[in-house]
Coordinates of C-alpha atoms in Angstrom, one line a residue:
M14 CA -105.0 -21.2 4.3
P15 CA -107.5 -18.9 2.6
E16 CA -108.3 -19.7 -1.0
D17 CA -107.8 -17.2 -3.8
T18 CA -111.2 -17.3 -5.6
S19 CA -110.6 -14.1 -7.6
T20 CA -110.6 -14.4 -11.4
T21 CA -109.7 -10.7 -11.9
T22 CA -106.3 -9.9 -13.3
P23 CA -104.6 -6.5 -13.5
A24 CA -105.4 -6.4 -17.3
T25 CA -109.2 -6.9 -16.8
R26 CA -111.3 -4.0 -18.0
W27 CA -114.5 -2.7 -16.4
D28 CA -117.6 -4.4 -17.7
G29 CA -120.2 -1.7 -18.0
R30 CA -123.0 -4.2 -18.5
R31 CA -123.0 -5.1 -14.8
V32 CA -126.0 -3.8 -13.0
G33 CA -126.2 -1.8 -9.8
K34 CA -124.0 1.2 -8.9
A35 CA -122.3 -0.6 -6.0
T36 CA -121.4 -3.5 -8.3
R37 CA -120.1 -1.2 -11.0
R38 CA -118.0 0.6 -8.4
D39 CA -116.5 -2.7 -7.4
A40 CA -115.8 -3.6 -11.0
I41 CA -114.0 -0.3 -11.5
L42 CA -111.9 -0.8 -8.4
N43 CA -111.0 -4.4 -9.5
S44 CA -109.9 -3.1 -12.8
V45 CA -108.0 0.0 -11.6
A46 CA -105.2 -2.0 -10.1
S47 CA -103.2 -2.1 -13.4
V48 CA -103.3 1.7 -13.5
L49 CA -102.2 2.0 -9.8
S50 CA -99.3 -0.4 -10.3
S51 CA -97.9 1.5 -13.3
G52 CA -95.6 3.5 -11.0
R53 CA -96.8 6.9 -12.1
L54 CA -99.4 7.6 -9.5
S55 CA -98.2 11.2 -8.8
T56 CA -99.0 12.2 -12.4
L57 CA -102.0 10.0 -12.9
T58 CA -105.2 11.7 -13.9
M59 CA -108.9 10.7 -14.0
Q60 CA -108.6 10.7 -17.8
D61 CA -105.8 8.2 -17.6
I62 CA -107.8 5.9 -15.4
A63 CA -110.9 6.2 -17.7
D64 CA -108.8 5.4 -20.8
E65 CA -107.3 2.4 -19.1
L66 CA -110.7 1.1 -18.1
G67 CA -112.3 1.9 -21.5
I68 CA -115.0 4.3 -20.2
T69 CA -115.5 8.0 -20.4
K70 CA -114.2 10.3 -17.8
G71 CA -117.8 11.5 -17.1
N72 CA -118.8 7.9 -16.4
L73 CA -115.9 7.6 -14.0
Y74 CA -117.0 10.7 -12.1
Y75 CA -120.4 9.2 -11.7
Y76 CA -118.9 6.6 -9.4
F77 CA -116.0 8.5 -7.8
T78 CA -115.5 12.2 -7.0
D79 CA -111.8 12.2 -8.0
K80 CA -108.6 10.3 -7.9
Q81 CA -108.2 10.7 -4.1
D82 CA -111.6 9.0 -3.7
I83 CA -110.4 6.1 -5.8
L84 CA -107.2 5.7 -3.8
Y85 CA -109.2 5.9 -0.6
Q86 CA -111.6 3.2 -1.7
C87 CA -108.7 1.0 -2.8
H88 CA -107.0 1.4 0.6
M89 CA -110.2 0.6 2.5
R90 CA -111.0 -2.5 0.4
A91 CA -107.5 -3.9 1.0
M92 CA -107.8 -3.1 4.7
D93 CA -111.2 -4.8 4.8
A94 CA -109.6 -8.0 3.6
S95 CA -106.8 -7.8 6.1
L96 CA -109.2 -7.1 9.1
E97 CA -111.3 -10.1 8.0
A98 CA -108.2 -12.3 8.1
L99 CA -107.5 -11.0 11.6
R100 CA -111.1 -11.8 12.7
R101 CA -110.8 -15.4 11.4
A102 CA -107.4 -15.8 13.1
R103 CA -108.8 -14.6 16.4
Q104 CA -111.6 -17.1 16.2
A105 CA -109.5 -20.0 15.1
K106 CA -108.2 -22.7 17.4
G107 CA -104.6 -23.6 17.7
S108 CA -101.3 -22.2 18.9
P109 CA -100.4 -18.5 18.5
G110 CA -98.0 -19.6 15.8
E111 CA -100.7 -21.4 13.8
R112 CA -103.1 -18.5 14.1
L113 CA -100.4 -15.9 13.2
Q114 CA -99.4 -17.9 10.1
Q115 CA -103.0 -18.1 9.1
L116 CA -103.4 -14.4 9.6
L117 CA -100.3 -13.5 7.5
A118 CA -101.4 -15.8 4.7
G119 CA -104.9 -14.3 4.6
H120 CA -103.4 -10.8 4.7
I121 CA -101.3 -11.6 1.6
V122 CA -104.2 -13.1 -0.3
G123 CA -106.3 -10.1 0.5
I124 CA -103.9 -7.6 -0.9
L125 CA -102.9 -9.6 -4.0
K126 CA -106.1 -11.2 -5.2
D127 CA -107.6 -8.1 -6.8
G128 CA -104.3 -6.2 -7.3
L129 CA -105.5 -3.4 -4.9
G130 CA -102.5 -3.9 -2.6
S131 CA -100.4 -1.8 -4.9
V132 CA -101.8 1.3 -3.1
L133 CA -100.3 0.2 0.2
L134 CA -97.0 1.7 -0.8
T135 CA -98.5 5.0 -1.9
D136 CA -98.0 8.1 0.2
L137 CA -100.9 8.6 2.6
E138 CA -100.6 12.3 1.9
N139 CA -102.5 11.6 -1.3
L140 CA -105.6 11.0 0.8
R141 CA -107.8 13.7 2.3
P142 CA -107.1 14.3 6.0
E143 CA -110.5 12.9 7.1
N144 CA -110.1 9.8 4.9
R145 CA -106.5 9.3 6.0
D146 CA -107.6 9.4 9.7
V147 CA -110.2 6.7 9.1
Y148 CA -107.7 4.5 7.2
V149 CA -104.9 4.9 9.7
A150 CA -107.2 3.9 12.6
R151 CA -108.1 0.7 10.8
R152 CA -104.5 0.0 9.9
D153 CA -103.4 0.5 13.5
E154 CA -106.1 -1.9 14.6
F155 CA -104.7 -4.6 12.3
E156 CA -101.1 -4.0 13.4
R157 CA -102.1 -4.3 17.0
G158 CA -103.8 -7.6 16.2
V159 CA -100.5 -8.9 14.7
R160 CA -98.5 -7.7 17.6
K161 CA -100.9 -9.3 20.1
L162 CA -100.5 -12.7 18.5
I163 CA -96.7 -12.3 18.5
E164 CA -96.8 -11.4 22.2
E165 CA -99.0 -14.5 22.9
G166 CA -96.4 -16.7 21.3
M167 CA -93.6 -15.0 23.2
K168 CA -95.4 -15.6 26.6
A169 CA -96.1 -19.2 25.6
G170 CA -92.4 -19.8 24.8
E171 CA -93.3 -20.6 21.2
F172 CA -91.6 -17.5 19.7
H173 CA -88.0 -16.4 20.3
C174 CA -88.4 -12.6 19.9
D175 CA -87.1 -9.6 21.9
D176 CA -89.5 -6.9 20.5
S177 CA -93.0 -7.6 19.3
L178 CA -93.2 -4.1 17.7
L179 CA -90.0 -4.6 15.7
A180 CA -91.1 -8.1 14.6
G181 CA -94.6 -6.9 13.6
F182 CA -93.2 -4.0 11.5
S183 CA -90.6 -6.3 9.8
M184 CA -93.3 -8.9 8.8
L185 CA -95.9 -6.4 7.6
G186 CA -93.3 -4.3 5.8
S187 CA -92.0 -7.4 3.9
I188 CA -95.6 -8.3 3.0
N189 CA -96.4 -4.8 1.7
W190 CA -93.4 -4.9 -0.6
I191 CA -94.8 -8.1 -2.3
T192 CA -97.0 -5.8 -4.4
K193 CA -93.8 -4.4 -6.0
W194 CA -92.6 -7.6 -7.5
F195 CA -95.7 -9.9 -7.7
R196 CA -97.1 -10.5 -11.2
A197 CA -100.4 -12.2 -11.7
D198 CA -99.1 -14.0 -14.8
G199 CA -95.8 -15.0 -13.1
R200 CA -94.5 -18.4 -12.0
L201 CA -96.0 -18.1 -8.5
G202 CA -99.7 -17.7 -7.9
V203 CA -101.3 -15.8 -5.1
N204 CA -101.6 -18.9 -2.9
D205 CA -98.0 -19.9 -3.6
V206 CA -96.8 -16.5 -2.5
A207 CA -99.1 -16.5 0.6
V208 CA -97.9 -19.9 1.8
G209 CA -94.2 -19.4 1.0
M210 CA -93.9 -15.9 2.5
S211 CA -95.9 -16.7 5.7
R212 CA -93.8 -19.7 6.4
F213 CA -90.6 -17.8 5.7
L214 CA -91.6 -15.0 8.0
M215 CA -92.7 -17.3 10.8
G216 CA -89.3 -19.0 10.6
A217 CA -87.7 -15.9 12.1
L218 CA -89.9 -16.2 15.2
Y219 CA -89.3 -19.9 15.6
C220 CA -85.5 -19.6 15.4
P221 CA -84.0 -20.8 18.8
P222 CA -81.8 -18.4 20.6
D223 CA -78.6 -20.5 20.1
M224 CA -79.1 -20.3 16.4
I225 CA -79.4 -16.5 16.3
P226 CA -76.1 -14.7 15.5
A227 CA -74.7 -12.4 18.1
P228 CA -75.6 -8.7 17.6
V229 CA -73.2 -6.8 15.3
E230 CA -72.5 -3.1 15.7
P231 CA -73.3 -1.1 12.5
A232 CA -70.2 0.1 10.7
P233 CA -69.3 3.8 11.4
E234 CA -70.3 6.4 8.9
A235 CA -67.6 7.6 6.6
E236 CA -67.2 11.0 8.3
D237 CA -67.0 9.4 11.7
A238 CA -64.5 6.8 10.8
P239 CA -60.9 7.4 12.1
P240 CA -58.4 8.4 9.4
S241 CA -56.4 5.4 8.1
K242 CA -52.8 5.5 7.2
V243 CA -52.2 4.8 3.5
K244 CA -49.6 2.2 3.0
A245 CA -47.5 1.6 -0.1
G246 CA -49.3 -0.2 -2.8
V247 CA -52.8 0.6 -1.5
K248 CA -53.7 3.3 -4.0
T249 CA -52.8 1.3 -7.0
G250 CA -54.1 -2.0 -5.6
R251 CA -50.6 -3.5 -5.7
P252 CA -49.4 -5.2 -2.5
A253 CA -46.8 -3.3 -0.5
K254 CA -43.2 -4.3 -1.3
T255 CA -41.5 -6.4 1.3
P256 CA -38.0 -5.2 2.1
T257 CA -35.3 -7.3 0.6
K258 CA -32.7 -9.0 2.6
A259 CA -30.0 -6.6 1.6
A260 CA -32.2 -3.5 2.3
S261 CA -33.0 -4.8 5.8
R262 CA -29.4 -5.0 6.9
T263 CA -28.0 -2.6 9.4
P264 CA -26.2 0.2 7.5
T265 CA -22.4 0.4 7.8
K266 CA -20.6 3.3 9.5
A267 CA -19.5 4.6 6.1
A268 CA -23.0 4.6 4.8
T269 CA -24.2 6.4 7.9
R270 CA -21.6 9.1 7.5
T271 CA -22.5 9.5 3.8
A272 CA -26.2 9.7 4.5
S273 CA -25.8 12.3 7.2
R274 CA -23.9 14.8 5.0
P275 CA -26.1 17.5 3.5
K276 CA -26.4 17.6 -0.2
G277 CA -25.4 20.6 -2.3
G278 CA -27.4 22.5 -4.9
E279 CA -31.1 22.3 -5.1
A280 CA -31.2 19.1 -3.1
G281 CA -29.3 20.8 -0.3
R282 CA -31.6 23.8 -0.1
K283 CA -34.6 21.5 0.1
A284 CA -32.9 19.7 3.0
G285 CA -32.6 23.0 4.9
K286 CA -29.1 24.2 3.9
P287 CA -28.9 28.0 3.7

């Protein structure tokens, strides 16, 4: 299990006293997480980011060309951490399950420890095409690594899974969503979440076939559903009345003759009498 050694929280501001342009860029990226997680990325400006970090906009432009550049760097740093976790899992000894759980835990720590994982749910259309292509290629490399471990476990009989692609997307999608609800000052720390989520997700692969519920067909859409007959009492929520004993008796001959006679007046005209 990788250890979270980061001391940076989303509220940490950039320390301009650090030396070296690369170090200062890293410091800005570590601090920008609180801005990216504010939920207003589409309207965010460079001035907003500079104000949050406590620096001038001109100083921010010295390190990054624009907001797209900042987003791209955040994406790439988060992916660097995930690919490093994949590299360690490939080199590790143990069963496919042990190595996959190590990979998932390292992936979670990587996207949470600096708060940069919040960009994982942003639209990739916010990136320049050339930057997007680079990021997508590395993301696909990571996803293939996850699927390969799943497939190794399937072949070894360790995992009970029908589709490695579906399993991989389900796991990574759940992990990406952690950035929506995780709080650095919450009850669970980064390592707590990494251990708990990786064990929970692995449980789905270890579940034996006889414990898996039978497939259930999705309910039909409302417009495709056959029309249902409305019974008495359904509209108001009251149960339909059960016929009384007297009402359920066979009508007498006299009652039958009376009921078959057409009524006069308005009632008769409604019944079809000319």
